[in-house]
CSV table of C-alpha atoms in Angstrom, one decimal:
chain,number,residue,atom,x,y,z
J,9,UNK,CA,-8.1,-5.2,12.0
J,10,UNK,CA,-6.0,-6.9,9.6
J,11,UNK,CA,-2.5,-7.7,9.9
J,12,UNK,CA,-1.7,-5.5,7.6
J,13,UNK,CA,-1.7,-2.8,10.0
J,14,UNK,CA,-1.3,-4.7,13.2
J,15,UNK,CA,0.2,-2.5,16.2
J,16,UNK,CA,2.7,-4.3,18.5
J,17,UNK,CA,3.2,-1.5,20.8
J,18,UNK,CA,2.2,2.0,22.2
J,19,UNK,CA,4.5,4.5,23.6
J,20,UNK,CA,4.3,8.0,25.6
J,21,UNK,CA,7.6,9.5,25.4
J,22,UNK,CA,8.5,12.8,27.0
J,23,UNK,CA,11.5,15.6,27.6
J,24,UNK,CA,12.6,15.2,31.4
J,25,UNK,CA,14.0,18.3,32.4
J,26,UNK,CA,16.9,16.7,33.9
J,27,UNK,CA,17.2,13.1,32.5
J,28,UNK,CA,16.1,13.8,29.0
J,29,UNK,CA,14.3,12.2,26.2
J,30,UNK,CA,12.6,9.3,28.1
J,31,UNK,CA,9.7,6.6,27.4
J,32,UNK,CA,7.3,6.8,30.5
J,33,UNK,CA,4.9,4.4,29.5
J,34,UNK,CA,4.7,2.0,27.4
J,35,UNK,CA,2.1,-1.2,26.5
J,36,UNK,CA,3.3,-4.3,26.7
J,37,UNK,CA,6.6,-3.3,29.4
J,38,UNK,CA,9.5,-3.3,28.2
J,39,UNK,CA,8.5,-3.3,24.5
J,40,UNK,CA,11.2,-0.7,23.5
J,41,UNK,CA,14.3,-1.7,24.2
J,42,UNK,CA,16.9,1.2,25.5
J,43,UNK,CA,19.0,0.1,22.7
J,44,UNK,CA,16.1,1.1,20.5
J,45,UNK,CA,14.9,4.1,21.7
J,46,UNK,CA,18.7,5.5,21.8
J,47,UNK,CA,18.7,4.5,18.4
J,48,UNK,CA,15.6,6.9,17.3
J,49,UNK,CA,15.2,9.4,19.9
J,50,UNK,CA,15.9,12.2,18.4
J,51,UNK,CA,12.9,11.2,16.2
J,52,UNK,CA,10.8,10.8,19.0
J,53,UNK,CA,12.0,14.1,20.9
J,54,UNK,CA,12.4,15.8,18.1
J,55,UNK,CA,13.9,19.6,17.3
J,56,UNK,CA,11.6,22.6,16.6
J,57,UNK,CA,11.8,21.6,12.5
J,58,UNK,CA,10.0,18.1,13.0
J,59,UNK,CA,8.0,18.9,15.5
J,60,UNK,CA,3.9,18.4,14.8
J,61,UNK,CA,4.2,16.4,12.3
J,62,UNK,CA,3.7,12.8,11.1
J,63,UNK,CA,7.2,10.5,11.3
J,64,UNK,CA,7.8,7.0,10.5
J,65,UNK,CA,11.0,5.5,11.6
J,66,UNK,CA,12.5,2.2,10.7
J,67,UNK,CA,15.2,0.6,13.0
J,68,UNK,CA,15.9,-2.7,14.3
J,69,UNK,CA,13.3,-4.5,12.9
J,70,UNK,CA,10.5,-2.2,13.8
J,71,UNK,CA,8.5,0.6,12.8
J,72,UNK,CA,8.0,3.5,15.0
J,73,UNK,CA,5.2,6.6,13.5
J,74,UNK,CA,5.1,9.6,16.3
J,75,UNK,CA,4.3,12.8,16.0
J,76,UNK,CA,6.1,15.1,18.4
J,77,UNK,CA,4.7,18.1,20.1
J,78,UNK,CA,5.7,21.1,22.1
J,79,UNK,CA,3.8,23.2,24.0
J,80,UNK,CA,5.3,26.3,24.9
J,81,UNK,CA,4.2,28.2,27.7
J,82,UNK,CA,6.5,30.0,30.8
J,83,UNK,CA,4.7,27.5,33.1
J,84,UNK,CA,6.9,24.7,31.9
J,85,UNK,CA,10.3,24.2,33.1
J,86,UNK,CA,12.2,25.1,30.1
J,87,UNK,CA,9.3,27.0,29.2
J,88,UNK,CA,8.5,24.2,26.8
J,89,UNK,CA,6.5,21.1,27.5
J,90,UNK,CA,7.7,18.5,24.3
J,91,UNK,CA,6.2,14.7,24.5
J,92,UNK,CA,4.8,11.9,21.9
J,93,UNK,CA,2.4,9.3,21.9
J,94,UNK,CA,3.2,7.0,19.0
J,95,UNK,CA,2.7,3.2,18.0
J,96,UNK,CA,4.9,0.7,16.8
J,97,UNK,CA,4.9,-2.2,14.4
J,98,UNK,CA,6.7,-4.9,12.5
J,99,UNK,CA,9.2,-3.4,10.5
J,100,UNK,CA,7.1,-4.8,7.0
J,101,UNK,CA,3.8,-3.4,8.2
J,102,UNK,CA,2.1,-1.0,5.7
J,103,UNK,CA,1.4,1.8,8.1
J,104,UNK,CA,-0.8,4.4,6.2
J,105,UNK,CA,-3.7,3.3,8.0
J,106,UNK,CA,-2.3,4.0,11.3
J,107,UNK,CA,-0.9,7.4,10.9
J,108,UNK,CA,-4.2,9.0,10.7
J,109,UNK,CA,-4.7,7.6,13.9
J,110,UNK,CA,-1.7,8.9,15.6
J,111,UNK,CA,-2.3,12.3,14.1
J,112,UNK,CA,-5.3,12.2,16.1
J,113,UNK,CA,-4.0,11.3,19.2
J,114,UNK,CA,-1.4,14.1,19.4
J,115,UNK,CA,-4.3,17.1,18.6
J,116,UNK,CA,-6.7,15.4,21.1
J,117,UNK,CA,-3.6,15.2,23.7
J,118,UNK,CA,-2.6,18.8,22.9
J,119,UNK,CA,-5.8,19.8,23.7
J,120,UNK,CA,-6.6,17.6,26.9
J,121,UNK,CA,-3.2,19.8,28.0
J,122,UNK,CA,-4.0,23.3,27.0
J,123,UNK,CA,-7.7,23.4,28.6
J,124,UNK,CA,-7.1,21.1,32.0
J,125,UNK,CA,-3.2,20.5,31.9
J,126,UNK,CA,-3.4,16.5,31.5
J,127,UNK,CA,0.0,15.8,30.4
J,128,UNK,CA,2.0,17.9,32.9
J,129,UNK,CA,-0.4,17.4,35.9
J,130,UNK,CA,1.4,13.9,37.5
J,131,UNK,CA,-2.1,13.0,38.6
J,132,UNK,CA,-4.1,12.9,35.6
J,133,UNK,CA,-1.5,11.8,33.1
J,134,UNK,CA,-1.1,8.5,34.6
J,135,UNK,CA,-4.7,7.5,33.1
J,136,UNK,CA,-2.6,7.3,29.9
J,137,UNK,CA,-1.8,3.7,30.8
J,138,UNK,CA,-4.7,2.4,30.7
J,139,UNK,CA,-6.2,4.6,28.1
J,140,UNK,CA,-3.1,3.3,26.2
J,141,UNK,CA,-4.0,-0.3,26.5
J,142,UNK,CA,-7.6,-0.2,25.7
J,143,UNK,CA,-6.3,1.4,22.4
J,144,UNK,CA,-4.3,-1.4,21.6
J,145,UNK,CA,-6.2,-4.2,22.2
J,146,UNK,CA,-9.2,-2.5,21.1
J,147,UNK,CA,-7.7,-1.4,17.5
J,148,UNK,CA,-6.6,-4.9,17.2
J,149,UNK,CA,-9.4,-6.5,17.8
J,150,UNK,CA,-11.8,-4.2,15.9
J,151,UNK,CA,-10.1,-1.6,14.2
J,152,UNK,CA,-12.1,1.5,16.2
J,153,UNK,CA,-11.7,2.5,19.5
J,154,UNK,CA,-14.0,5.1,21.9
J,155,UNK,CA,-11.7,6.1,25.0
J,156,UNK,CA,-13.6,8.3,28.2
J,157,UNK,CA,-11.0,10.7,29.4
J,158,UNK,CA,-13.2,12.1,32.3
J,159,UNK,CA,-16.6,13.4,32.3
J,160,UNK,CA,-16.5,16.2,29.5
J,161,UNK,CA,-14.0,14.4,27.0
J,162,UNK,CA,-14.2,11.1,25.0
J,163,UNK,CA,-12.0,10.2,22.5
J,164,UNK,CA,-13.8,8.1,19.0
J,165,UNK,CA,-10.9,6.7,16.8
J,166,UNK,CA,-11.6,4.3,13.6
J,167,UNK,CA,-8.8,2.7,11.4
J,168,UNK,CA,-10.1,3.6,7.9
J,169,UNK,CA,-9.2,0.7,5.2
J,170,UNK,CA,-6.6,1.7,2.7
J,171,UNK,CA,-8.1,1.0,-0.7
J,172,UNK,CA,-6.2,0.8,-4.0
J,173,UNK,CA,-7.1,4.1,-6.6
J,174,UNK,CA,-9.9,2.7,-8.8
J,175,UNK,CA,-9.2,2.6,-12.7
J,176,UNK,CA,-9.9,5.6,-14.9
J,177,UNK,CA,-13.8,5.6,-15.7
J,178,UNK,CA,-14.4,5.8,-19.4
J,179,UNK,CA,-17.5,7.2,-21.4
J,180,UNK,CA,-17.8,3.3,-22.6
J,181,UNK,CA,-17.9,2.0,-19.4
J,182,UNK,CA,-20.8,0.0,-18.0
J,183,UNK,CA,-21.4,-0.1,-14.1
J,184,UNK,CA,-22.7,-2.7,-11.9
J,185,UNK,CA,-23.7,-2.8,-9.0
J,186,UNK,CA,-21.9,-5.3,-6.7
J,187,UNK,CA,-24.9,-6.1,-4.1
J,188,UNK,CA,-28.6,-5.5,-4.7
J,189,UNK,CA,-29.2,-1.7,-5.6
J,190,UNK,CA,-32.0,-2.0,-2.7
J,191,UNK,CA,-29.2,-2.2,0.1
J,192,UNK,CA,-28.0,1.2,-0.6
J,193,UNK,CA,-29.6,4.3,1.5
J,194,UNK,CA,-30.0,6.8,-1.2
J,195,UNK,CA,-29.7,9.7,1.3
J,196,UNK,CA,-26.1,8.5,2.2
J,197,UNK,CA,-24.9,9.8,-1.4
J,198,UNK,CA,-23.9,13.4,-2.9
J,199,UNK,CA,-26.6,15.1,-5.6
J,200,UNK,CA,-25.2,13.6,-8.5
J,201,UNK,CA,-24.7,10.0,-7.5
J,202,UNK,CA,-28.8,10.3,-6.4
J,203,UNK,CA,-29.3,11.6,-9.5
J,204,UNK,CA,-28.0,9.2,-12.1
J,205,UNK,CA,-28.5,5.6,-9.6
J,206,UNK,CA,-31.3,4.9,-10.9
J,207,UNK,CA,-30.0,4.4,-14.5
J,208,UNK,CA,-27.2,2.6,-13.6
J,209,UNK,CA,-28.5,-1.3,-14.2
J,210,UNK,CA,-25.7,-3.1,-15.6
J,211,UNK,CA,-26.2,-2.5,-19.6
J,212,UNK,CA,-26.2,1.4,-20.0
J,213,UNK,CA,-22.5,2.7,-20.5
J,214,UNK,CA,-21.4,6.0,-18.8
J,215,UNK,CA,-22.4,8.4,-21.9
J,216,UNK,CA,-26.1,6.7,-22.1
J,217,UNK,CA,-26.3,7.4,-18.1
J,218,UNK,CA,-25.2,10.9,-18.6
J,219,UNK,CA,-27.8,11.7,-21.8
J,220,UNK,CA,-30.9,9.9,-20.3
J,221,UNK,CA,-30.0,11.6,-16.9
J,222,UNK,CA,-29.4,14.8,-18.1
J,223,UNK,CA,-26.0,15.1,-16.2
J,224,UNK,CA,-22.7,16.2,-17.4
J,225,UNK,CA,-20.4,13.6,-18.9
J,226,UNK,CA,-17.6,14.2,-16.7
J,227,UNK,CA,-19.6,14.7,-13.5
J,228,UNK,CA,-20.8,11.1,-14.1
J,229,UNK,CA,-17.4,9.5,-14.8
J,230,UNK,CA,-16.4,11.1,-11.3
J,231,UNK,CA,-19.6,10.1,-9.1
J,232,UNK,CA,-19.0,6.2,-10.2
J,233,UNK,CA,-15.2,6.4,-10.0
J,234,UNK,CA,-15.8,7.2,-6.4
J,235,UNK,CA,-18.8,4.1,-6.7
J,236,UNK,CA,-16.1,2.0,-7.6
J,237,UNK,CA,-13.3,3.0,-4.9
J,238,UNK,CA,-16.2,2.1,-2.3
J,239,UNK,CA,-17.0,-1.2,-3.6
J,240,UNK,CA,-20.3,-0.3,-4.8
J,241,UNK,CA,-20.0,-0.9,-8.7
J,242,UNK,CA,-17.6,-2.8,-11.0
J,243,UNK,CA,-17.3,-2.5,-14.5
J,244,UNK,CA,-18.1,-3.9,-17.6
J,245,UNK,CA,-17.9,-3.9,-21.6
J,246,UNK,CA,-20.9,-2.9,-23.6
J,247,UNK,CA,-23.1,-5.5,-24.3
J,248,UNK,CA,-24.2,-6.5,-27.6
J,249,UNK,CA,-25.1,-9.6,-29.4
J,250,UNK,CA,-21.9,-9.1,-31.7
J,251,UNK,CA,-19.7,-9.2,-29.0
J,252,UNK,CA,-17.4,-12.2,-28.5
J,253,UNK,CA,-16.3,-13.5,-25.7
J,254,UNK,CA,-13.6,-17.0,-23.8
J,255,UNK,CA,-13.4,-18.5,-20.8
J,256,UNK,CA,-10.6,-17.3,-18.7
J,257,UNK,CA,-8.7,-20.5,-16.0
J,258,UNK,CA,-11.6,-18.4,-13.2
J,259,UNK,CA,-14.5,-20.5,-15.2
J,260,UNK,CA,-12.7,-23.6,-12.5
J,261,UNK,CA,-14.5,-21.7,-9.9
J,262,UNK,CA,-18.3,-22.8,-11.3
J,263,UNK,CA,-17.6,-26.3,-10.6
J,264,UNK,CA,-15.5,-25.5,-7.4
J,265,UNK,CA,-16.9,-23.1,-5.5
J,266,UNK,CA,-20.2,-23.5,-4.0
J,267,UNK,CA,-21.1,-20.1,-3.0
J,268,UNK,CA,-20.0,-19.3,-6.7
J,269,UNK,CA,-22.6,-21.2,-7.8
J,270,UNK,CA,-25.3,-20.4,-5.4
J,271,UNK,CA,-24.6,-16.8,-6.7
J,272,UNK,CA,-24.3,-17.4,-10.4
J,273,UNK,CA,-27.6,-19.7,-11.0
J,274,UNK,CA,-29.5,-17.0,-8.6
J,275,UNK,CA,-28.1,-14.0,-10.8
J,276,UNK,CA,-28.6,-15.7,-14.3
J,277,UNK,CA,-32.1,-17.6,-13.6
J,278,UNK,CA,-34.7,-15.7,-16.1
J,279,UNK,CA,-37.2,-14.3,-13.6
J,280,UNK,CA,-40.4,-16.3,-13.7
J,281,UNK,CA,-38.7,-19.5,-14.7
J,282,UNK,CA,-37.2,-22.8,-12.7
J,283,UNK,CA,-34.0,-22.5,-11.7
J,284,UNK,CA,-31.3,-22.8,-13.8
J,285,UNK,CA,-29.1,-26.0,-13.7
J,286,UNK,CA,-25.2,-25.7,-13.1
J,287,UNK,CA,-24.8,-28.2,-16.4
J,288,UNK,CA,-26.4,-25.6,-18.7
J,289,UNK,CA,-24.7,-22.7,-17.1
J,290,UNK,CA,-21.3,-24.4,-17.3
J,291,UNK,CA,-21.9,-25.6,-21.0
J,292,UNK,CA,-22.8,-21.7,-22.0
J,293,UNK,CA,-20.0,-20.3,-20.9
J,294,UNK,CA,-17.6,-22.9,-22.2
J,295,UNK,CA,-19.5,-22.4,-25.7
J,296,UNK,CA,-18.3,-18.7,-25.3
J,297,UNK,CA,-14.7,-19.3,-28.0
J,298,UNK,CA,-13.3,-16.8,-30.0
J,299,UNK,CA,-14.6,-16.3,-33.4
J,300,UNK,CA,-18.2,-17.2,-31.6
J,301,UNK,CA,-20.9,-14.1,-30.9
J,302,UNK,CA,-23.6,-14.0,-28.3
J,303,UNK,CA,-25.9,-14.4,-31.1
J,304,UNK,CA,-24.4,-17.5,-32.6
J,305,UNK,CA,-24.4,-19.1,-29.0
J,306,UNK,CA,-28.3,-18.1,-28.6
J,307,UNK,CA,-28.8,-20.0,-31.5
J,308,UNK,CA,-26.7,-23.1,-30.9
J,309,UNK,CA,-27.6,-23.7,-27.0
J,310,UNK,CA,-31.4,-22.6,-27.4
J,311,UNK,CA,-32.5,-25.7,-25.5
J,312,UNK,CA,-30.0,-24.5,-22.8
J,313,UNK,CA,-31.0,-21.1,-22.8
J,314,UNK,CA,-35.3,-21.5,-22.1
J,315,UNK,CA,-34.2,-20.8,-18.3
J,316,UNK,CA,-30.9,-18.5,-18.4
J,317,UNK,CA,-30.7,-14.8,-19.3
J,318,UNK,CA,-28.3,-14.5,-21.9
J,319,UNK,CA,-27.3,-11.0,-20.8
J,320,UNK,CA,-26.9,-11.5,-17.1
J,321,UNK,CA,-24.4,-14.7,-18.0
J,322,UNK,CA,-22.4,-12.1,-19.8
J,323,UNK,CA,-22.4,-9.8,-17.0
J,324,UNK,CA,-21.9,-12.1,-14.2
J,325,UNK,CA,-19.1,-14.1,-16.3
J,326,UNK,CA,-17.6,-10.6,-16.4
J,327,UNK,CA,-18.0,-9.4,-13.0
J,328,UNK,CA,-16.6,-12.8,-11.5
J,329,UNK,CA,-13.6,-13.0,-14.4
J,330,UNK,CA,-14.9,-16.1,-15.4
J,331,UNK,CA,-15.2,-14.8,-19.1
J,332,UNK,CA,-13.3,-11.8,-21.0
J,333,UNK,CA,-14.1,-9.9,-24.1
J,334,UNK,CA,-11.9,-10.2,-27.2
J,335,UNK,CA,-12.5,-6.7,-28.1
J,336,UNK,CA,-11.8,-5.6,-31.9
J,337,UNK,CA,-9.0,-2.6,-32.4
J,338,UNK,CA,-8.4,-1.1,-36.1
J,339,UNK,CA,-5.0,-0.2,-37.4
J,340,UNK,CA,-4.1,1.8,-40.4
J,341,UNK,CA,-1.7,0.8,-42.2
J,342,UNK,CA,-0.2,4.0,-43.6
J,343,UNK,CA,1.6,3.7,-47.0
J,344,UNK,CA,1.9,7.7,-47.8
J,345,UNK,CA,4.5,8.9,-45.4
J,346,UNK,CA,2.8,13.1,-46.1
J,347,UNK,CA,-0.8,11.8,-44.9
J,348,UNK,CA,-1.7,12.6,-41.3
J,349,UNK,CA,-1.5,10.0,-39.0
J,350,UNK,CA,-4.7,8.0,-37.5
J,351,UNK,CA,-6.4,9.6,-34.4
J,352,UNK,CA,-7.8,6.5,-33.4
J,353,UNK,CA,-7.0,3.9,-36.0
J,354,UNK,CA,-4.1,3.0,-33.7
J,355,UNK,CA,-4.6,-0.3,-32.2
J,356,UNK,CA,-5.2,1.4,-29.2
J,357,UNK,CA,-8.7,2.0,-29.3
J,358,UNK,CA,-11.7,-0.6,-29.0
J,359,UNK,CA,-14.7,-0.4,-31.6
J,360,UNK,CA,-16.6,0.7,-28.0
J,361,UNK,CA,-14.5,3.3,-27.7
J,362,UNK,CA,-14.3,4.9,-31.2
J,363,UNK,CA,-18.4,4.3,-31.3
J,364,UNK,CA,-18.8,6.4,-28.5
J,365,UNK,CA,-16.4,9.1,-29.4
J,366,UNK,CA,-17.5,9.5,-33.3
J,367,UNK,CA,-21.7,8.8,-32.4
J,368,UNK,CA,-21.6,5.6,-35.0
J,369,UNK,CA,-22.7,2.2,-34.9
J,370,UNK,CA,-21.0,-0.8,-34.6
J,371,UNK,CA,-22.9,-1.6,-37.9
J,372,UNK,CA,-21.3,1.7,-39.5
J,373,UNK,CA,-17.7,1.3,-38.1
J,374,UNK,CA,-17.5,-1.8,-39.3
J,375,UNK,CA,-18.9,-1.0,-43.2
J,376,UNK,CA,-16.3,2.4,-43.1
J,377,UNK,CA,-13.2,0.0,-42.1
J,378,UNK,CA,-14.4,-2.9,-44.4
J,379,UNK,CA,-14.4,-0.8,-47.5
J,380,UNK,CA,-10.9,0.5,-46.2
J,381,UNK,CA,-8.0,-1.6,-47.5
J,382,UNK,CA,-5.4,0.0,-45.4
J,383,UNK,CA,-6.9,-0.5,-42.3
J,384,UNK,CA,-7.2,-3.8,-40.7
J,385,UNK,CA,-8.7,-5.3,-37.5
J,386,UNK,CA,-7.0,-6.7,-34.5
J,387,UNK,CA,-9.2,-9.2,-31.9
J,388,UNK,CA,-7.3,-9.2,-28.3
């Protein structure tokens, strides 16, 4: 597990009938200070309002997440049997990942309570201890955990890894795949995702995928979105031999990183052909300056190019940042205040994108705006 979410402690706390709020056990001894736990008790032990459900308590340089239960039931003295088995970290530690995990904990102990009494039979709940330090060492070390209670129950907990939101997927969009298409069990995804992976390869943008696969525009944006939260896809512009492209500071990486390399020659090799040399690769993409197309580079590194696939050096340049497109964006210049604004003349919206929203060509666009003279063209 990474440090991110690093546990430094586990707690069972519990309502004494006669002492209080107390912490029974805890792993490592003597973790919790009584100067903390005074501090946040009545967070740990909570009233009826906070009860069963998730809380996160910062104090003294630590963070505490618990969430407290009562059981109530005439058996109990006080008729209510109230306790909490919660974790605690560095006070800087992102804890999403954790909560999960101690939302877990309290249904499973809840439950180990209500069918055999575990918690309020002396006995029995002093297996907690151990069971407590397995789970730390264990989630430490590998971020899942699998706990026997006795012979019927067995407790299965796995840290899931927080992952950021992935961007908005537009219609322009082109996905690709981050590993070899071949590694991925087809089975493992939903209808839709099965439906359009085979069209996904890297040049077709997400309205092309949704035509030639006959799905609906908006059910493909979603199925790659959720591609890209899992690290299965990245994406791309649109290639075309009119695009224009420069080196980004990344490029460094070709000469030093060697797994970079390994990777890059592999990917951009024409099959069929001798492996491509790191010299011809690195020249290509520092030929790649603005004002300079795909096409004019075919034609000026042809000697260079007899072993590397000019489209997969795009692609990989883009999927490794080693290269970024200057993209073109029109602006109208409006002169007559009582005309109607520009829907996408803007500056805000690529020649990709106003292709695929209107149906024309580059070739088109760019004849309409040329013959235009209040529109002009921005490259960024």
């Amino acid at each position: 597990m990474g440090l991110t979410s690093r546990i430094e402690c586990i707690f069972f706390s519990e309502f004494h009938p006669t002492l209080g709020p107390k912490i029974t056990y805890q792993v490592p001894e003597e973790y919790i200070s009584r100067e903390l736990f005074d501090t946040v008790q009545v967070y740990i032990i909570t009233k009826p309002e906070l009860q069963n459900k998730l809380i996160t308590v910062t104090a003294m340089g630590k963070k505490l997440i618990g969430c407290p239960v009562c059981i109530e039931h005439k058996k109990y003295r006080r008729n209510a049997l109230l306790f909490n088995l919660g974790l605690v970290c560095d006070a800087q530690t992102k804890t999403c990942a954790l909560e999960p995990i101690v939302k877990k904990l309290s249904g499973y102990l809840t439950t180990l309570e209500l069918e055999s009494g575990f918690i309020s039979n002396e006995e029995s709940k002093q297996k907690l201890l151990p069971i407590m330090s397995t789970l730390l060492e264990e989630l430490n070390a590998t971020g899942a955990c699998t706990l026997p209670i006795d012979e019927s129950n067995t407790i299965h907990l796995k840290l899931i890894e927080q992952r950021k939101d992935p961007p908005i997927v537009q219609e322009y969009d082109v996905p690709v795949f981050t590993q070899c298409k071949d590694h991925f069990i087809k089975s493992q995804w939903d209808l839709t995702t099965q439906q359009i992976l085979a069209y996904i390869d890297g040049f077709r943008h997400i309205q092309k995928i949704s035509a030639e696969a006959d799905v609906e525009l908006n059910l493909v944006r979603i199925a790659v979105q959720n591609l890209l939260y899992y690290g299965v896809v990245t994406l791309v512009s649109i290639f075309q031999y009119s695009n224009v492209y420069c080196t980004t500071p990344k490029v460094q990486n070709l000469i030093d990183d060697k797994s970079i390399q390994e990777e890059c020659l592999s990917y951009v090799t024409k099959q069929g052909q001798k492996r491509a040399s790191l010299r011809d690769v690195f020249q290509l993409y520092c030929g790649l300056t603005p004002g300079t197309t795909v096409r004019d580079l075919c034609s000026r590194y042809s000697q260079q190019l007899q072993r590397v696939d000019e489209r997969r050096l795009i692609q990989f340049g883009l999927m490794k940042c080693l290269i970024r497109r200057l993209q073109k964006y029109p602006v109208k210049v409006i002169r007559d205040e009582r005309s109607r604004p520009p829907r996408l003349y803007t500056g805000c919206h690529s020649y990709d994108e106003i292709c695929c929203k209107t149906g024309m060509s580059y070739k088109e666009l760019d004849e309409r705006l040329e013959n235009d003279p209040n529109i002009i063209v921005c490259w960024k």
